[in-house]
XYZ file of C-alpha atoms in Angstrom:
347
model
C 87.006 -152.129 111.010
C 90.010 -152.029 108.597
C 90.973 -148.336 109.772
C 91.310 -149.504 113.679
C 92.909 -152.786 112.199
C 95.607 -151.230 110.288
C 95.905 -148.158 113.394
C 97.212 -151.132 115.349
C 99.107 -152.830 112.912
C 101.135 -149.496 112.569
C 102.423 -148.834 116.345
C 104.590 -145.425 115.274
C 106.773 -144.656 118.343
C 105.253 -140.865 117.978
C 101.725 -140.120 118.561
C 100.329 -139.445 115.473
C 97.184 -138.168 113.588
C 94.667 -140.237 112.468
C 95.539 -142.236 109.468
C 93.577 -142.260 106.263
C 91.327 -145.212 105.368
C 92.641 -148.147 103.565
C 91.950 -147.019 99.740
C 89.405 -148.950 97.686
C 90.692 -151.895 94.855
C 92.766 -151.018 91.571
C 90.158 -152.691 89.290
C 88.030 -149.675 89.198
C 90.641 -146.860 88.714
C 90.595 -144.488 86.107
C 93.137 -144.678 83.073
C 96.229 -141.507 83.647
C 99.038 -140.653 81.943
C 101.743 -143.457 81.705
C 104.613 -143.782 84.376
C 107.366 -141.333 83.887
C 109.650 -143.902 84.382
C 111.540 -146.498 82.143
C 110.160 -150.001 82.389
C 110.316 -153.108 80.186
C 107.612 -155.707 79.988
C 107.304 -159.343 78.570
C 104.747 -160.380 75.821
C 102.951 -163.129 75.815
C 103.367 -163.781 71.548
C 105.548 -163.947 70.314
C 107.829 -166.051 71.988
C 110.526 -163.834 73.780
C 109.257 -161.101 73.039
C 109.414 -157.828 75.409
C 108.663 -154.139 74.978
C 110.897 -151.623 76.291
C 109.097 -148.271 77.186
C 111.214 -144.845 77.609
C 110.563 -141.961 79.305
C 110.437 -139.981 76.457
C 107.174 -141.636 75.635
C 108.347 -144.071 72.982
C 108.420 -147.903 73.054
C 110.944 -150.724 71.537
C 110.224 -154.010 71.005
C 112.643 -156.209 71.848
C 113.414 -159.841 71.963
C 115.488 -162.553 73.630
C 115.825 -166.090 73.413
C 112.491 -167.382 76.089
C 113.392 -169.779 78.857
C 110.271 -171.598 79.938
C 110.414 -169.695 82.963
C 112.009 -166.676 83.376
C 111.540 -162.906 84.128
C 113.432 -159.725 82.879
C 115.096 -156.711 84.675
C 115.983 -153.251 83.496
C 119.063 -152.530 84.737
C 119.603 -148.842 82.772
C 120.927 -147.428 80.142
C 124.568 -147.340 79.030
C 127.043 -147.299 75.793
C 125.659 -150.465 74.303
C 121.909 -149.029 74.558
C 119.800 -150.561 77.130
C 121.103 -153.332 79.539
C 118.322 -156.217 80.238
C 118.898 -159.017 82.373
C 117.110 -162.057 81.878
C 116.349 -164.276 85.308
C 116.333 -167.709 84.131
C 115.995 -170.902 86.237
C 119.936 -171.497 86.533
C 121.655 -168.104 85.383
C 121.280 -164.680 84.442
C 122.213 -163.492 81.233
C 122.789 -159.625 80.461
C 121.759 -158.544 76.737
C 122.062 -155.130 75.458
C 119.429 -153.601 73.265
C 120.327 -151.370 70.586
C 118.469 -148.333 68.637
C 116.633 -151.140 66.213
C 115.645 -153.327 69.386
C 117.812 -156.251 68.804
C 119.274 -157.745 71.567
C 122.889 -159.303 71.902
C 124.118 -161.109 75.363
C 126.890 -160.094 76.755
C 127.184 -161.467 80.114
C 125.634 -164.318 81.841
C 126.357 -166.077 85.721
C 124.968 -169.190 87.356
C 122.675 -168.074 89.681
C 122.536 -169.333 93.214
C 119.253 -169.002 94.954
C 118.638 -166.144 92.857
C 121.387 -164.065 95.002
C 122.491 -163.042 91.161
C 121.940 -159.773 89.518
C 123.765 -156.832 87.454
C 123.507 -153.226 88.716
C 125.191 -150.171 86.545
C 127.335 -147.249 86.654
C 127.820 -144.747 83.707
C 130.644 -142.550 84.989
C 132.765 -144.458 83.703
C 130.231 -147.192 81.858
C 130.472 -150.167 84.456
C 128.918 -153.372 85.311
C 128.392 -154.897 88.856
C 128.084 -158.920 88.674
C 126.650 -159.537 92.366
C 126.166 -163.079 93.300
C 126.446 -165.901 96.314
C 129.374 -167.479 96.706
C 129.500 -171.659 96.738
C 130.536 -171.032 100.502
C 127.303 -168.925 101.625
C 129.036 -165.350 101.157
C 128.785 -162.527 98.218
C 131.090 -162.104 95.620
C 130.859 -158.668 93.948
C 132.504 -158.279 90.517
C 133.209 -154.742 88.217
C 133.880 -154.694 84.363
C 134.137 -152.496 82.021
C 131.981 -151.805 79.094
C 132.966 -151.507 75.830
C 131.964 -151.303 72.015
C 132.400 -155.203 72.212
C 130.756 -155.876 75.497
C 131.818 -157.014 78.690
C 136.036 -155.925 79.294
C 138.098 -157.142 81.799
C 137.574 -156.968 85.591
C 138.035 -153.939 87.294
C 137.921 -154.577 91.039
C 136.304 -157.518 93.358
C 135.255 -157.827 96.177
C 135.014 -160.852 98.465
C 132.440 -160.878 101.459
C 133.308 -164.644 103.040
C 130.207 -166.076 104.798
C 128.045 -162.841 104.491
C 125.093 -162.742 102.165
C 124.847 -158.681 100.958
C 122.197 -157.051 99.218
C 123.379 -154.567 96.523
C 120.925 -151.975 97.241
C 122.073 -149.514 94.877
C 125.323 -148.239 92.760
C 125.708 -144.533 92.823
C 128.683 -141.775 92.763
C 130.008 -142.814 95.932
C 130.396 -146.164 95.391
C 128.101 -149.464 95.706
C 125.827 -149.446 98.606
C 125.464 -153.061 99.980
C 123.599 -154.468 103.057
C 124.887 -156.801 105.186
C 123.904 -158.711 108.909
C 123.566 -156.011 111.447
C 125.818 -153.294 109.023
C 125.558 -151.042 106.261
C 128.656 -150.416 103.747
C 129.716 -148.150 100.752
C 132.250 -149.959 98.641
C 134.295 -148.229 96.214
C 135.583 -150.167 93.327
C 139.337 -149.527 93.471
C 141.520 -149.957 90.359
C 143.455 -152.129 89.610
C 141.735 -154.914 91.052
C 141.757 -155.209 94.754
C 140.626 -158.264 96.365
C 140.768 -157.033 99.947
C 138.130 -155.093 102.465
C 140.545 -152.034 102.372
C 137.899 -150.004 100.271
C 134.776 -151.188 102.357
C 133.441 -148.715 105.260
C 130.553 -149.686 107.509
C 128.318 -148.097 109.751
C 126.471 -150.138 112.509
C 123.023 -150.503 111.032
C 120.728 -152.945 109.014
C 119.437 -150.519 105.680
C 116.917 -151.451 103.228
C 116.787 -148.542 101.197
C 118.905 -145.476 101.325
C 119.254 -141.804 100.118
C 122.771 -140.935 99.956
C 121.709 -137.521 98.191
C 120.205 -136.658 101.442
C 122.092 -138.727 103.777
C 119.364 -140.922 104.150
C 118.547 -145.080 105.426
C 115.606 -146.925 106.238
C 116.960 -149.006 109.319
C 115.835 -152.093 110.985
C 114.835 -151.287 114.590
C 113.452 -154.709 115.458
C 111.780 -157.377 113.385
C 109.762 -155.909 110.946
C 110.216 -152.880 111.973
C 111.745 -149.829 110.438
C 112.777 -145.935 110.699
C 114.947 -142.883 109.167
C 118.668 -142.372 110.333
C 121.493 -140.996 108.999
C 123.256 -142.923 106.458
C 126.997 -141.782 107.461
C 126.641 -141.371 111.423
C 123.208 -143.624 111.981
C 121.615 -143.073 115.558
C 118.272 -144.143 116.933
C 115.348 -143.352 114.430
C 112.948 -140.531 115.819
C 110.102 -143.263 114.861
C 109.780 -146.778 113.497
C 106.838 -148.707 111.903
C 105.966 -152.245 111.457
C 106.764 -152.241 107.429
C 109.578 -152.908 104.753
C 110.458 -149.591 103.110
C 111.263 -149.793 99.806
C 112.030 -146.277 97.992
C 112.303 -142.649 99.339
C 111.089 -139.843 97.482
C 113.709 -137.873 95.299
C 113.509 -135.310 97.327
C 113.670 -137.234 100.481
C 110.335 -136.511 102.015
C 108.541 -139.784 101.538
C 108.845 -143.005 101.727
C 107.277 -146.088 100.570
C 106.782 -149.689 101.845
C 104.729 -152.679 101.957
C 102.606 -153.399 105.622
C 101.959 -156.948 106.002
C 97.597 -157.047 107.451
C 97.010 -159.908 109.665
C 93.913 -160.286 108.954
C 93.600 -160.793 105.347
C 96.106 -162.423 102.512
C 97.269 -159.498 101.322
C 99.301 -156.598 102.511
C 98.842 -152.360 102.567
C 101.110 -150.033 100.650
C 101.970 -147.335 102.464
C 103.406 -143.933 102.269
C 104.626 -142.050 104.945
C 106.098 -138.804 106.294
C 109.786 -139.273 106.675
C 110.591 -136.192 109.226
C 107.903 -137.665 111.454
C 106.280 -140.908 109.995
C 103.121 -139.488 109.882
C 100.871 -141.582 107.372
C 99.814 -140.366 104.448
C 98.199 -142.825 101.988
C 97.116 -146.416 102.061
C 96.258 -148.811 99.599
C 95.298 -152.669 99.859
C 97.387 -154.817 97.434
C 95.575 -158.056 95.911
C 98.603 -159.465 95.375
C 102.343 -160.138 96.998
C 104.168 -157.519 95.908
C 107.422 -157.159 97.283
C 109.399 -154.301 96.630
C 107.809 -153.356 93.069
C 107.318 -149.368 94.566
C 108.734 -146.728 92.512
C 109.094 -142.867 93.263
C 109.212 -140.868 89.974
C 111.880 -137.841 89.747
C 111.258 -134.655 90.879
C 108.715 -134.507 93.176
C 106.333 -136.658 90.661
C 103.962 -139.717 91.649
C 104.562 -143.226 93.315
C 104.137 -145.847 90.851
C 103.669 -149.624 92.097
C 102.758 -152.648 90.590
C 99.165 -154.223 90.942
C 97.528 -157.314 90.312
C 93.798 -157.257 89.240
C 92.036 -160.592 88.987
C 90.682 -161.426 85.753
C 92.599 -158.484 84.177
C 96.258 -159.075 84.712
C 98.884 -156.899 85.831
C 99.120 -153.128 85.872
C 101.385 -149.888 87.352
C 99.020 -147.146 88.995
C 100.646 -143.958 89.525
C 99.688 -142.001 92.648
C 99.844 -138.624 93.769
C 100.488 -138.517 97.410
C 99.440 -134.984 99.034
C 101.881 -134.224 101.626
C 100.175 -131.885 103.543
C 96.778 -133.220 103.691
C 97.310 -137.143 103.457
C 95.467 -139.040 100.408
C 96.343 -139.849 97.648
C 94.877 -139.373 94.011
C 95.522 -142.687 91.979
C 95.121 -143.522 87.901
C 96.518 -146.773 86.047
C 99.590 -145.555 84.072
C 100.096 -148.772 81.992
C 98.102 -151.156 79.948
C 96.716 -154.421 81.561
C 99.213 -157.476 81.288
C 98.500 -161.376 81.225
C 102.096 -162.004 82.708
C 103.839 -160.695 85.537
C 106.059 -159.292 83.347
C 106.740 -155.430 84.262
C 110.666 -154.655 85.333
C 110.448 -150.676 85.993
C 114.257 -148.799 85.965
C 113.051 -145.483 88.344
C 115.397 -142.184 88.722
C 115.533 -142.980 92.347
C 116.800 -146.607 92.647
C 117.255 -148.846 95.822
């Protein structure tokens, strides 16, 4: 019943092969290797305190002053060390985390609807303060990064009345979503507060590939398919789900399926030269867009809620060919929803 449920809940625009059955829960999984990712995770004691895990393997504990509610993001390495944000009720405050683990702020923002977060660049070291505007549109600001902290600002851009979505900050420049268009910014210097240094294509992205000229597009509501980033035209398929990160090489990708007739929603990885699906998974809890690839070719990591155990990241490896997909938890169980993961392929 589930199978023929989610076969019309999917609705390609090809005709496709059968699709594999939804996958079984994550409480029963074996324990794998750990993610080869970078993540960072809260602790519940004591208070503040956070554990940063590398991909070499090794963990730092780290710790920053605890709002009563609040979460943490890895935004990536840099000159400092690591760069955390910290998402508390009103602002955002940026702390860097040195080789002993301590953590010094330096950079915080009043968040508005929680349209505020940092993104980084390390050619030159960079930081990208994106937030809402009091008048409804985005406000994206660069500075520099120094032995001291935060410099001075480096370029600006203004985006009246439109609220963007920084979806990621690579060599060609910031890639930001906007209302019916995708654009590449690229921070000019000295500062520039005009649109000179914005291009657009026609589309609605949420995630793209600029290594292989690559974006998820919206095609209708709730629906999505694979164009070209720089000269978009109409996707060669579409399905009803929200992709939210391609493969590193470009193959897959990875996205969330809303079920209507259960609570809870189907991860799902498809074939991106003809959408074919290849793996499945039911999610016991609202996810989002917590789906990492890892780099070269590895495993899709996501994040997973198991009642009465916590949180956890399973690691799966998808097979391309065949469809399936062989799953293992790759992190210990958390209390807290607490798990920020920094992947090689970012959004």
């Amino acid at each position: 019943m589930r199978k023929t449920v989610l076969l019309a809940l999917v609705g390609l625009a090809l005709l496709l092969p059968a699709a594999p059955a939804v996958a079984g829960p994550d409480d029963d999984l074996p324990r794998g290797p750990d993610a080869d990712l970078a993540w960072v995770e809260r602790l519940a004691q004591p208070r503040g305190a956070a554990l940063l895990h590398l991909r070499s393997g090794k963990e730092r504990r780290i710790a920053v002053p605890r709002d009563p509610a609040y979460s943490l993001r890895l935004v990536g390495p840099s000159n400092l060390g690591w760069l955390v944000a910290q998402q508390r009720q009103t602002s955002v405050r940026l702390y860097a985390v040195g080789g002993s683990g301590g953590a010094r702020e330096v950079a915080r923002a009043w968040d508005r609807e929680n349209g505020t977060y940092f993104l980084q660049s390390s050619h030159p070291y960079r930081v990208l303060r994106w937030t809402r505007n009091r008048d409804g549109g985005a406000v994206g600001v660069v500075l520099s990064l120094t032995s001291e902290g935060l410099g001075e600002v480096v370029a600006r851009l203004r985006l009246p009345g439109e609220v963007g979505t920084a979806l990621r900050w690579d060599g060609g420049g910031v890639r930001i979503a906007l209302p019916g268009r995708t654009c590449t910014w690229v921070p000019p210097e000295p500062v520039d507060d005009t649109e000179e240094s914005l291009t657009c294509v026609d589309v609605h992205s949420a995630v793209v590939a600029p290594k292989h000229d690559l974006a998820m597009v919206e095609t209708a509501e709730g629906r999505y398919g694979p164009t070209s980033l720089r000269a978009p035209a109409a996707p060669a398929w579409d399905a009803a789900f929200a992709p939210s990160a391609i493969s590193a090489d470009g193959t897959l990708v990875a996205g969330v399926a809303p079920t209507p007739t259960t609570r809870h929603e189907d991860l799902q990885v498809r074939r991106v030269a003809d959408g074919r699906l290849l793996a499945t998974r039911r999610l016991t809890h609202q996810v989002g867009d917590q789906v990492w690839f890892e780099k070269d070719g590895g495993g899709l990591v996501y994040l997973s809620g198991v009642p009465g155990r916590g949180y956890v990241l399973v690691r799966c490896l998808v097979d391309a060919a065949a469809g399936g997909a062989d799953c293992a938890r790759a992190s210990r169980y958390r209390r807290e929803w607490g798990f920020a993961v920094q992947g090689t392929v970012l959004r």
